[in-house]
Structure formats: structure tokens, C-alpha cells
XYZ file of C-alpha atoms in Angstrom:
681
model
C 227.627 218.548 26.646
C 228.628 218.969 30.282
C 228.366 215.894 32.588
C 229.036 217.714 35.783
C 225.564 217.316 37.122
C 225.141 213.617 36.228
C 224.396 211.404 39.304
C 226.857 208.717 40.077
C 225.506 205.137 40.501
C 224.854 204.435 44.174
C 227.199 202.045 45.962
C 225.172 199.347 47.564
C 225.974 198.503 51.168
C 226.028 194.807 51.966
C 226.089 193.588 55.641
C 227.148 189.963 56.266
C 225.630 189.112 59.632
C 226.477 185.934 61.325
C 228.768 183.930 63.585
C 232.302 182.588 63.370
C 231.674 181.136 59.902
C 230.973 184.674 58.680
C 233.932 186.013 60.666
C 236.324 183.534 59.064
C 237.400 181.681 62.232
C 240.211 179.121 61.520
C 241.563 181.103 58.485
C 245.137 182.126 58.600
C 244.127 185.682 57.557
C 240.391 186.208 57.964
C 240.759 189.872 56.837
C 241.798 188.533 53.448
C 239.795 185.225 53.113
C 236.585 185.395 55.158
C 233.618 184.926 52.786
C 232.512 188.662 52.990
C 235.985 189.718 51.873
C 235.915 187.278 48.887
C 232.301 188.458 48.187
C 233.579 191.997 47.883
C 236.058 190.925 45.267
C 233.317 189.269 43.277
C 230.825 192.079 43.459
C 233.315 194.787 42.688
C 233.254 198.524 43.209
C 229.531 198.950 42.951
C 229.195 197.324 46.318
C 230.528 197.922 49.839
C 230.633 194.626 51.700
C 231.212 194.693 55.472
C 231.733 191.678 57.763
C 229.610 191.670 60.950
C 230.347 188.138 61.979
C 230.575 187.531 65.755
C 232.108 184.274 66.918
C 229.852 182.071 69.088
C 226.710 184.159 68.443
C 223.345 182.627 68.745
C 220.159 183.714 66.981
C 218.189 182.898 70.171
C 217.717 185.927 72.203
C 218.014 183.929 75.428
C 220.919 181.930 74.090
C 224.347 181.953 75.747
C 225.710 184.655 73.369
C 222.747 186.426 71.591
C 223.720 188.215 68.426
C 221.155 191.009 68.969
C 223.203 192.175 72.020
C 226.572 192.279 70.201
C 228.489 195.359 68.950
C 228.574 193.644 65.543
C 224.812 193.914 65.307
C 224.794 197.516 66.511
C 227.365 198.375 63.875
C 225.317 196.535 61.144
C 222.293 198.646 62.125
C 224.300 201.824 62.054
C 225.377 201.010 58.479
C 221.727 200.793 57.417
C 222.664 198.339 54.662
C 220.886 197.961 51.300
C 221.384 194.207 51.462
C 221.694 192.035 54.644
C 222.939 188.458 54.407
C 222.071 186.536 57.631
C 223.709 183.234 58.616
C 222.818 182.347 62.176
C 221.724 179.196 64.022
C 224.794 176.927 64.250
C 225.533 177.914 67.835
C 221.951 177.468 68.814
C 222.570 173.734 68.549
C 224.520 173.994 71.827
C 222.898 172.099 74.663
C 222.568 175.433 76.582
C 220.423 176.759 73.881
C 218.102 174.647 71.726
C 216.678 172.328 74.465
C 215.737 175.307 76.530
C 214.645 177.915 74.039
C 214.199 176.257 70.681
C 210.546 177.055 70.652
C 211.366 180.715 70.404
C 213.654 180.474 67.407
C 211.174 181.595 64.720
C 209.936 184.496 66.819
C 213.525 185.622 67.594
C 214.432 185.379 63.883
C 211.429 187.517 63.000
C 212.482 190.121 65.677
C 216.003 190.265 64.128
C 214.469 190.762 60.660
C 212.086 193.509 61.924
C 214.886 195.347 63.681
C 216.918 195.381 60.410
C 213.899 196.726 58.472
C 213.543 199.575 60.912
C 217.136 200.653 59.990
C 216.338 200.661 56.285
C 212.694 200.029 55.106
C 213.858 199.138 51.644
C 216.545 196.696 52.779
C 216.870 193.496 50.794
C 217.097 190.768 53.453
C 218.426 187.274 52.694
C 218.644 184.470 55.237
C 220.742 181.305 54.822
C 220.168 177.662 55.241
C 223.007 176.571 57.639
C 226.461 175.429 56.656
C 226.903 171.739 57.655
C 228.213 170.246 60.852
C 230.010 166.964 60.344
C 229.913 163.827 62.611
C 233.492 164.300 63.892
C 232.139 167.407 65.780
C 232.285 166.519 69.466
C 228.586 167.147 70.097
C 227.242 165.682 66.866
C 225.661 162.517 68.276
C 224.749 163.944 71.708
C 222.213 166.349 70.216
C 223.765 168.655 67.700
C 222.791 166.547 64.665
C 219.158 166.457 65.560
C 218.822 170.060 66.768
C 220.784 171.218 63.682
C 218.128 169.709 61.385
C 215.210 171.029 63.470
C 216.737 174.509 62.969
C 217.566 173.866 59.229
C 214.099 172.746 58.440
C 212.588 175.816 60.066
C 214.683 178.411 58.175
C 212.726 178.130 54.840
C 209.485 178.511 56.779
C 210.857 181.627 58.467
C 211.913 183.099 55.157
C 208.449 182.568 53.654
C 206.644 183.905 56.729
C 208.646 187.072 56.751
C 208.808 187.704 53.009
C 212.594 187.578 52.819
C 214.927 185.734 50.402
C 216.575 182.448 51.119
C 220.035 181.222 50.196
C 221.228 177.560 50.428
C 224.602 177.591 52.217
C 224.159 173.854 52.919
C 223.910 171.690 49.840
C 227.199 172.493 48.068
C 229.182 172.141 51.297
C 227.515 169.035 52.801
C 229.394 166.989 50.259
C 232.670 168.723 51.041
C 233.935 167.506 54.502
C 237.462 168.075 53.122
C 236.862 171.844 53.522
C 235.982 171.669 57.235
C 239.127 171.023 59.307
C 237.241 171.126 62.634
C 233.970 169.770 61.334
C 232.220 173.194 61.796
C 234.098 176.021 60.103
C 234.751 176.048 56.348
C 238.339 176.830 55.366
C 239.325 179.467 52.815
C 238.191 177.341 49.883
C 234.885 176.708 51.591
C 234.507 180.455 52.217
C 235.036 180.942 48.490
C 232.070 178.657 47.749
C 229.895 180.724 50.142
C 231.078 184.002 48.507
C 230.236 182.648 45.092
C 226.780 181.498 46.322
C 225.993 184.906 47.652
C 227.442 186.697 44.632
C 225.209 184.590 42.300
C 222.150 185.246 44.500
C 222.730 189.014 44.809
C 223.700 189.541 41.238
C 221.401 186.928 39.659
C 224.438 185.678 37.710
C 224.463 181.882 37.818
C 226.681 181.420 34.723
C 224.066 181.543 31.978
C 222.200 178.709 30.350
C 223.457 175.289 31.444
C 221.821 171.858 31.023
C 222.399 169.133 33.538
C 225.301 166.929 32.330
C 223.174 163.779 32.331
C 221.535 165.101 29.161
C 223.308 164.576 25.808
C 222.786 163.442 22.258
C 222.118 159.670 21.882
C 220.582 159.393 25.331
C 217.527 157.335 26.382
C 214.756 158.959 28.394
C 212.499 156.833 30.569
C 209.166 155.998 28.966
C 205.851 156.241 30.646
C 207.145 158.838 33.192
C 207.098 162.647 32.900
C 210.086 163.730 30.855
C 211.938 166.538 32.686
C 214.733 168.714 31.384
C 216.558 170.901 33.986
C 219.554 173.002 34.478
C 220.872 176.439 35.498
C 220.531 179.954 34.059
C 220.678 183.496 35.280
C 217.882 184.638 37.538
C 214.644 185.338 35.698
C 216.084 184.147 32.405
C 213.498 182.477 30.092
C 214.416 179.108 28.641
C 212.698 177.696 25.646
C 212.619 173.905 25.505
C 211.401 172.088 22.412
C 210.890 168.329 22.304
C 208.747 166.012 20.151
C 206.785 168.795 18.568
C 206.041 170.689 21.786
C 207.618 173.798 23.184
C 207.657 174.840 26.813
C 208.952 178.040 28.434
C 210.702 177.863 31.811
C 212.054 180.640 33.963
C 215.085 180.466 36.207
C 214.320 181.071 39.855
C 216.339 182.995 42.372
C 218.807 180.100 42.814
C 219.291 179.924 39.086
C 217.234 176.561 38.745
C 214.907 175.900 35.854
C 213.073 172.799 34.726
C 210.516 171.885 31.976
C 208.265 168.921 32.294
C 206.811 167.190 29.273
C 204.073 164.502 29.474
C 205.133 160.902 29.660
C 205.635 159.121 26.303
C 205.652 155.591 24.888
C 208.845 154.085 23.581
C 210.128 155.607 20.324
C 212.427 158.026 18.621
C 214.768 159.269 17.553
C 213.831 162.787 18.569
C 215.569 166.193 18.855
C 215.616 168.426 21.856
C 216.457 172.126 21.580
C 217.071 174.187 24.683
C 217.578 177.860 24.099
C 217.885 181.252 25.812
C 218.797 184.411 23.982
C 221.669 183.657 21.650
C 222.613 180.439 23.462
C 221.227 177.165 22.160
C 221.817 173.522 23.099
C 220.768 170.887 20.612
C 220.406 167.222 21.533
C 220.188 164.804 18.582
C 219.089 161.160 18.307
C 217.200 161.071 21.587
C 215.286 157.799 22.242
C 212.511 157.061 24.750
C 212.708 153.619 26.294
C 213.877 152.074 29.575
C 216.884 153.318 31.489
C 218.726 150.982 33.919
C 221.245 152.099 36.470
C 224.270 149.662 36.670
C 226.391 150.122 39.792
C 228.806 148.420 42.200
C 232.413 147.662 42.262
C 234.948 146.022 39.954
C 232.776 143.056 38.749
C 230.229 145.576 37.415
C 232.984 147.732 36.065
C 234.616 144.639 34.389
C 234.578 145.506 30.616
C 233.156 143.493 27.857
C 236.530 143.245 26.099
C 238.015 141.370 29.123
C 235.118 138.903 29.476
C 234.693 135.470 27.792
C 232.745 136.336 24.605
C 231.515 134.689 21.544
C 233.553 135.346 18.390
C 230.810 137.435 16.859
C 229.984 139.545 20.009
C 231.447 142.743 18.675
C 229.442 142.336 15.487
C 226.350 141.933 17.607
C 227.284 145.066 19.580
C 227.673 146.988 16.255
C 224.143 146.123 15.367
C 222.625 147.209 18.776
C 221.934 150.826 17.825
C 218.867 150.998 20.222
C 221.063 150.209 23.222
C 222.677 153.401 24.524
C 225.511 153.586 27.053
C 226.509 156.247 29.558
C 229.733 155.086 31.137
C 230.771 157.300 34.028
C 234.460 156.510 33.920
C 236.699 157.325 36.845
C 239.533 159.768 36.089
C 241.933 157.490 38.022
C 241.712 153.810 38.909
C 241.791 152.678 42.549
C 244.882 150.594 41.839
C 248.099 150.300 43.760
C 249.661 153.673 43.049
C 249.704 157.196 44.433
C 247.629 159.821 42.657
C 249.066 163.060 41.540
C 248.044 166.498 42.904
C 245.700 167.202 40.048
C 243.785 164.053 40.574
C 243.625 164.561 44.348
C 242.214 168.019 43.857
C 239.593 166.844 41.389
C 238.549 163.973 43.650
C 238.016 166.443 46.431
C 235.978 168.605 44.100
C 233.772 165.550 43.262
C 235.073 165.559 39.734
C 235.916 161.873 39.766
C 233.664 160.683 36.864
C 233.594 161.832 33.243
C 230.985 160.611 30.726
C 228.757 161.190 27.797
C 226.011 159.151 26.050
C 227.031 156.908 23.188
C 225.375 154.613 20.818
C 226.161 150.957 21.440
C 228.786 149.828 18.891
C 231.922 147.684 18.957
C 234.028 150.548 20.179
C 231.793 151.852 23.014
C 230.784 148.306 24.099
C 234.445 147.148 24.616
C 234.926 149.468 27.547
C 231.491 149.130 28.999
C 230.386 146.808 31.769
C 230.119 143.268 30.405
C 227.412 142.384 32.984
C 225.323 145.468 32.001
C 225.855 144.882 28.264
C 224.617 141.250 28.468
C 221.745 142.339 30.629
C 220.594 144.783 27.993
C 221.043 142.269 25.147
C 218.879 139.738 26.963
C 216.191 142.364 27.604
C 216.173 143.436 23.921
C 215.383 139.860 22.863
C 212.004 140.097 24.561
C 211.278 143.723 25.152
C 211.016 145.861 22.034
C 212.056 149.227 23.417
C 215.313 151.147 23.416
C 217.508 150.381 26.499
C 219.701 153.011 28.164
C 222.448 151.859 30.543
C 224.091 154.210 33.039
C 227.249 152.619 34.427
C 228.634 154.117 37.669
C 230.973 151.545 39.241
C 234.283 151.754 41.061
C 236.671 148.855 41.617
C 236.969 147.996 45.347
C 234.326 150.502 46.389
C 232.460 149.883 49.635
C 228.712 149.812 50.019
C 229.058 152.815 52.357
C 230.454 154.915 49.504
C 227.201 154.661 47.594
C 224.831 155.840 50.300
C 223.936 159.531 50.660
C 225.471 161.388 53.608
C 222.174 162.348 55.280
C 221.073 158.742 55.500
C 224.453 157.652 56.920
C 224.407 160.519 59.447
C 220.915 159.540 60.717
C 221.507 155.781 60.893
C 222.309 154.674 64.540
C 225.062 152.326 63.433
C 226.269 153.636 60.039
C 226.912 157.132 61.280
C 230.055 155.706 62.896
C 231.533 154.987 59.489
C 231.832 158.648 58.674
C 234.470 159.324 61.290
C 238.110 158.450 60.605
C 237.128 155.760 58.221
C 240.693 155.077 57.089
C 241.536 153.779 60.536
C 238.190 152.066 61.251
C 237.587 148.283 61.471
C 234.256 148.934 59.715
C 236.438 148.685 56.535
C 238.660 145.854 55.466
C 242.383 146.506 55.878
C 243.126 146.178 52.160
C 240.433 148.815 51.417
C 242.074 151.248 53.819
C 245.571 150.418 52.610
C 244.552 150.944 48.979
C 243.061 154.313 49.878
C 246.232 155.228 51.804
C 248.343 154.388 48.763
C 246.185 156.403 46.381
C 246.223 159.355 48.847
C 249.871 159.190 49.762
C 250.599 162.599 48.166
C 247.814 164.429 49.960
C 248.460 166.759 52.880
C 244.779 167.196 53.744
C 243.792 164.878 56.598
C 240.238 164.918 55.207
C 241.195 164.081 51.668
C 238.338 162.374 49.831
C 238.509 158.923 48.126
C 235.980 156.809 46.235
C 235.972 154.269 49.132
C 235.031 157.179 51.492
C 231.485 156.865 52.878
C 229.059 158.768 50.809
C 231.604 159.655 48.135
C 230.419 157.720 45.106
C 226.839 158.856 45.896
C 227.929 162.491 46.030
C 230.192 162.346 42.945
C 228.411 159.761 40.753
C 224.770 159.279 41.849
C 223.520 162.569 43.199
C 223.006 164.292 39.879
C 221.131 161.337 38.435
C 218.330 161.228 41.015
C 216.016 163.526 38.983
C 216.602 161.413 35.837
C 213.907 158.742 35.906
C 215.063 155.139 35.658
C 213.336 151.820 35.164
C 215.381 150.102 37.818
C 218.921 149.341 39.070
C 221.252 146.328 38.859
C 224.003 146.014 41.446
C 227.248 143.895 41.658
C 229.030 144.654 44.873
C 229.823 142.991 48.142
C 233.434 141.816 47.828
C 234.644 144.827 49.869
C 232.043 144.211 52.599
C 232.181 140.481 52.947
C 234.352 140.735 56.160
C 231.357 141.983 58.275
C 228.126 140.240 57.426
C 226.064 141.886 60.114
C 227.173 145.309 58.948
C 226.354 144.608 55.311
C 222.902 143.484 56.420
C 222.365 147.072 57.516
C 224.173 148.607 54.582
C 222.473 147.174 51.535
C 218.828 147.771 52.687
C 219.891 151.321 53.648
C 221.388 151.876 50.217
C 218.235 150.771 48.509
C 216.032 152.881 50.811
C 218.396 155.800 50.171
C 218.196 155.594 46.452
C 214.468 154.988 46.275
C 213.878 157.921 48.568
C 216.022 160.148 46.390
C 214.331 159.112 43.171
C 210.928 159.256 44.836
C 209.582 155.893 43.900
C 210.184 152.147 44.544
C 212.090 150.941 41.458
C 213.206 147.264 41.227
C 216.611 146.605 42.595
C 218.367 143.385 41.329
C 221.723 142.329 42.793
C 224.313 139.677 42.218
C 225.194 137.033 44.837
C 228.958 136.711 45.200
C 230.451 133.987 43.128
C 232.855 131.231 44.332
C 236.346 132.233 45.548
C 238.693 130.846 48.109
C 237.768 133.370 50.845
C 236.532 131.835 54.105
C 233.750 134.270 54.759
C 231.990 133.987 51.460
C 229.645 131.013 52.091
C 228.039 132.897 55.046
C 228.027 136.142 53.081
C 226.207 134.470 50.158
C 223.680 133.000 52.639
C 223.194 136.526 54.020
C 222.620 137.913 50.479
C 220.005 135.244 50.007
C 218.192 136.289 53.226
C 218.212 139.906 52.117
C 215.661 139.020 49.480
C 213.174 138.933 52.481
C 214.372 142.295 53.692
C 214.495 144.436 50.516
C 211.138 144.813 48.816
C 210.928 144.432 45.044
C 214.406 142.971 44.796
C 215.986 139.945 43.135
C 219.246 138.133 43.250
C 221.262 136.477 40.466
C 223.162 133.364 41.556
C 226.688 133.037 40.283
C 228.441 130.477 42.456
C 228.739 128.228 39.403
C 230.719 130.754 37.335
C 233.396 131.746 39.851
C 237.186 131.285 39.814
C 238.914 129.914 42.789
C 241.861 132.222 42.436
C 240.382 135.368 40.773
C 237.923 137.753 42.364
C 237.084 138.771 38.788
C 235.656 135.718 36.999
C 235.389 136.237 33.258
C 232.082 134.533 32.662
C 229.936 137.676 32.697
C 227.343 136.662 30.075
C 225.596 134.241 32.490
C 225.565 137.015 35.199
C 224.010 139.560 32.861
C 221.433 137.124 31.530
C 220.400 135.982 34.947
C 219.861 139.610 36.027
C 217.813 140.003 32.887
C 215.653 137.037 33.783
C 214.697 138.792 37.033
C 213.789 141.927 35.214
C 211.831 140.159 32.510
C 209.845 138.085 35.014
C 209.200 140.574 37.751
C 209.377 143.941 36.106
C 208.182 143.251 32.508
C 205.682 140.493 33.527
C 207.132 137.790 31.314
C 205.838 134.926 33.321
C 207.225 132.366 30.925
C 210.748 133.430 31.912
C 211.907 131.519 34.866
C 213.685 133.970 37.185
C 215.594 131.642 39.463
C 217.162 128.278 39.818
C 216.043 126.100 42.828
C 215.490 128.424 45.813
C 215.547 126.682 49.213
C 212.221 126.584 50.946
C 212.431 124.153 53.864
C 214.155 120.985 55.067
C 211.960 118.468 57.002
C 212.529 115.084 58.642
C 210.675 112.201 57.010
C 210.744 108.380 57.439
C 213.175 108.127 54.543
C 215.504 110.987 55.608
C 215.662 114.689 55.344
C 213.728 116.147 52.378
C 214.733 119.564 51.014
C 211.965 121.522 49.228
C 212.551 124.348 46.735
C 210.724 127.089 44.949
C 211.366 127.388 41.282
C 212.290 123.644 41.203
C 209.902 122.798 38.330
C 208.864 119.183 37.806
C 212.392 117.769 37.797
C 215.622 118.803 39.373
C 218.952 117.676 37.802
C 222.610 118.472 37.804
C 224.508 120.793 35.589
C 226.605 118.102 33.720
C 224.259 115.173 34.258
C 226.633 113.638 36.805
C 226.072 112.667 40.452
C 224.650 115.329 42.719
C 227.273 117.311 44.673
C 227.261 119.949 47.261
C 225.025 118.856 50.219
C 226.263 118.418 53.691
C 224.586 117.985 57.147
C 225.619 119.215 60.587
C 224.530 117.208 63.561
C 223.595 118.549 67.003
C 227.236 118.298 68.113
C 228.313 120.652 65.297
C 230.013 117.912 63.274
C 229.774 117.940 59.561
C 228.488 114.705 57.886
C 228.312 113.974 54.175
C 224.938 112.434 53.457
C 223.749 110.270 50.533
C 222.034 112.832 48.398
C 219.579 111.859 45.637
C 217.097 113.799 43.454
C 213.509 112.876 44.000
C 211.721 114.760 41.154
C 211.489 118.290 42.476
C 213.010 117.538 45.930
C 216.307 116.312 47.331
C 216.491 113.429 49.791
C 219.348 113.432 52.257
C 220.168 110.193 54.105
C 222.625 110.264 57.082
C 223.995 107.302 59.124
C 221.454 105.759 61.458
C 221.250 107.377 64.901
C 222.587 110.743 63.907
C 220.517 113.755 64.943
C 220.739 116.351 62.237
C 220.381 120.062 62.903
C 221.327 121.855 59.727
C 221.389 121.375 55.902
C 224.090 123.056 53.951
C 224.487 123.320 50.132
C 227.604 124.604 48.445
C 228.997 125.594 51.797
C 232.477 126.140 50.705
C 234.206 129.365 49.557
C 234.737 127.846 46.168
C 232.108 125.230 45.405
C 231.499 122.737 42.677
C 227.818 122.149 43.815
C 225.829 121.318 40.740
C 222.035 121.364 41.408
C 219.975 123.055 38.685
C 216.350 123.212 37.551
C 214.807 122.429 34.239
C 215.751 125.890 32.964
C 219.420 125.126 33.586
C 219.646 127.726 36.393
C 221.762 126.892 39.457
C 220.540 126.663 42.999
C 221.830 129.270 45.452
C 224.210 128.099 48.101
C 222.504 128.043 51.413
C 222.281 126.910 55.022
C 219.025 126.072 56.805
C 217.787 124.397 59.951
C 215.964 121.048 59.703
C 212.357 121.146 60.841
C 211.703 118.347 63.312
């Protein structure tokens, strides 16, 4: 049979329309590495990709360099492409443009789209959410940040109004400042990410069926909330999800995303989940439904059970705890005093810092898991008969800034400053910066990422958890931020707001007050942590000043810490009112005829001391600022402080030393928080 008359497949013409990002500005050889060039390599010979990027171009027709007047646009129209990829808007953030003509942006974008359609009525038009601009851009705080997001938020609306497709150029790159040498233009590697994004969108190939890595056999799903499975698949691909006797069919959208939502369930299991598409099938065994707790912070949360002070039979108890499940997101390299190799540096930049899978709690898994989180779960299980899932994401020495999402930091009037040159900023303790410098010694990238980097641990460790419902969070961190109390008073509430906004609901947040250690700023820092209870809604604080170590920032008595966190959860989250959540919490100090009386919440009927000895820890400060040691006595549920006659007292302090032996407890044996308060006259 002759094939001479057989029609050859049509080569599809692709026009990449845009500004300097499309043109490849900043690349050593844009003709070889600009994203349209890399897109051509991915799409292959069935496509003809041309680059119509024009540096400095604005979408706005009255802007300082309007794209519609450029030769690049005239050439794109002459091509009459089958597919047009439009990425414009970055230069419209210039103060010459957006403040004057921003109201015309949607109409001007529509005009651009209509002009393209006249060139080819069947053209497939795709517009892009903008690539990011980072805070070290010279105009970021003077207007670019805010105008950028006004433009960014309008682009999906423009796409919907004009019936064109939408690509997200932002999300995957917003977490990669290391790829933006000048804070605006992605380098060759960043261009490769853009090319892969366009390739997947144009071809529909998103890599086939994938399940989010948070899902695995032996996991715990949150009870009494909708149960959602999600992942990636090729565009239009049907995914069958079976769970607990029900089967749902999902379809992957144009971005390759799919999800299936099952009704909420009561605690139970084990169940099996099967996710299938075509010949590909993913089977999850031994899935429980119960309560999931996120356990995060720095080294004292990371501190493993095997290094803590444990009872002789603790590993036997761990072996019997099959309804406790552990997801330990372990760092690929510790933040210790050594330089990382090139492979580690590359993975850190790629946000591949954590590795993990769900495990049943047994003696092997528990040894390496957070001691605080483990004891927290054991204490819960004694009074709450549901499976408990623990997700550990903790990094030794990490800063609070590193756990907050980038958008929140960028839009906070103070914290935005932490994102610029953090390794030379006094916002961070010298040892934190020095440790990062040591780890990153082998890197040649001035924007090399590190787990102490603001937003890093959120982006690498938390971001892919926020669609996975949790019961609440426990937090042990602060040692790396104790140098700047006022800054931390901004940071921790922002972290909690950030996480709750991302999860979409107000889950409980229980944190650990720093213990005792010979560091001068810690008494004031502990007092600040106490006051944050009034600032952060639905929070609680575990007191640990009685279990510290004067010379070791990692005290080994972790059981008390975990159990005190559990008391907070049992009382406030699970409604176990018979569980006392706190030791004596300072309420007020008042002058009386006998002396100064200190009143407490959670004192019970009778206060006492931890070893039955004389009460220790109280001091007074007079109006001249001189510290005086009073006679301190327990008066049932109050403390009476008596000072020398004639002294005018201004302030009461308790446990006001870096390492304290203060010993006040309530009837439940729980210690009083260290504190400082003014005396009411």
C-alpha cells in the first residue's frame, strides 16, 4: 500500500509572550536556557516554540513600555500560533504604572487576548500567575509587594472572564529564592521549572498517578473531620479511591490535581485504602482513624526517647502501643558544627530536607522519636480511647522565623526584614548565623537555603501537611529566639496565625516554656512566654523550670514535659475537667496589713513545696530598683511576702534566675511558672 498521500501530523506553533523572565534575562546564554528554549526540548519535534519575550514590557497599554507596541508582539501575531503562553504583569508593579493605570489592567489584558484571537480564532491561550518578586528587590517595600499581589489576585479572574487557561508560575518558585539572583529573574534552573510547568500543562502529562507523601500504610487520619485523599495525575485521568467500604471517582484537573473527600468518621480501624488509575494502584494498609497531633520546634522537641531519662520498662510499653502511630520527618543532615557536602546543599535548596514514612509505635521506632511527643501520646492514651498519630517535624537550633510561611513574613511590617540577608542580621543570634555559615561553607550560591532560613522549615516540612487535618499542635522552641523578647512576641503569635490560616481552622496550640539554664535572658523570656497565653487564643503552656539543667540546654527529663502538655490537651481539648492543667498561675499581688499577698489561679485549696521543705524563689524589688529577699510563707492557697518595715515594694518576682530552684507547687504536684508582676497598691 502506498503512503505517499498520507497527511503528516501538524506541527503546533507555540508563542511564549512575556517580559525579561520569558526572554531569559540574567542567563549566560538565553538562547540555550530561556524557558521557551527548554520548553522546546521537552515538547519535542511535534511543536515549534518561539520566544517573544521583551525585557521591561508592561501589560498596561499606558505603561512605560507597553508590550502591545513591541516588535515582539507584532512577530507573535504574524506567527498566528496554535498556543500562546502569556506571562506579563511584573513590570506593571513599577510606580510609573500601577498607581496611575492599575484600574485598566483587566481591560488591557482582555484587549491583548482579543488581538491574539483575531490572529488565530482557534488559538489555545494560557495566561500565567506571576513569578515571584522577593524582598531584596529594591522597590519591594515601597509598593511593589502590594501592587504585585493586586495584579496576582486579578489574573485568575481575568482568565475566567475571558475563557482562557491559567498556569501557576508562582507557587513552585515562591519557595525558591535561591533561584533568583536579583530577586526578580529566575536563573537557568528556575527557567527549567517554568518550562516543566508549561510542558505539563500543554501536554497534560503530570507524571501519572501520585499520592501526597503524607499518606502511607500505618497512618492515622483525623476523626470527626472530612477524610480527604489527594495527589497528582495526568490531566483528565480518572482516579478510583476506595476506603471503608466506599468508592469515589476523582478526575485530575488541568494542573494535574485531584482529591477525593469521604465523610467524617469516628475513631476506629484498621482500614485499607486503595487508590487506582488504569494499571497503577496504590494500597495503604492498617490505616487508623483517631487524633493527629503535629509536634514541632527545635532540638528539645527533636530530643529522642532513647536519650531521655526513662523507666526500665519504657521500651516494653512502647512495644505494646500499637495504636500510637509515628511520622518522623527526619532531616537528611543535622545542623551540627560541620560543613555539608554538595549533594546535601543541593537537596536543601530543593526543599528535600526531610524524609519520612508512617510507622507503628514499637521499641525500634520510639527510640528515635521525640521523647516529649511520645510521652504526650502515652498520657493521652491513658484517658482517651482513640488511636493517636504523631507527626514530628523538628530541627535542632531552628528559629521561629523558619517555621512561618513566606507570604505571612513578607506582609508583616516587622518580620519582612528578616527575609533579607538573614545570615548577617542581628534579628538572629550570632551562634545561629555561625552554625548556618559552617553548614553552608561549601556553597557558592549567595542565596543558599538552610533550615534556619526564614520560611524554610515551613516550606520544606509543613507546607505539604496543611491539607491533612490535625487535632492540634504541640511546640517546644524558643532557645534560638531568647535574645530578642520583643521580636519573639511578634513571631510566635504570627506563627500560630499562619498555621491556623493554612489549615483553615483554629486548632489548639500548646507550647513549652523554656526550662532553667544559666542564660541571663531566660527569666524575662519565660515571663514573656507566660504573657503570650493572653495573646494567642486557644493556647496553653507547659511549665518546665523545675526540670532544667544548669549547664545543658537539653535537659533529659522529658516525661514531665510531655505529660504536662497532655494535661493541657486533656483539660482544654478533650474536656477532662478533672485533670488539672496547670500549677499555680500568678493572678495578682496586693498590699495588705500583713504584707504582700500573691494570689493564683489553679492553686487549689492548699499550696505546698515540691520536697516539703521551706518555700524558695520569691524576691521583691523596691521603688529604687533594689532586690530584697522577703519572708515568704504559704497561707493555704496564697503566698504572704513580708519585707522590712518602711520599704516600698513595687514588684514581686518568683524564680527570677536563669537557673532556679524555686519550689512552689499545687496539690496536683504541678510547679508554678516563674513570673514577675507589679504590686497593686
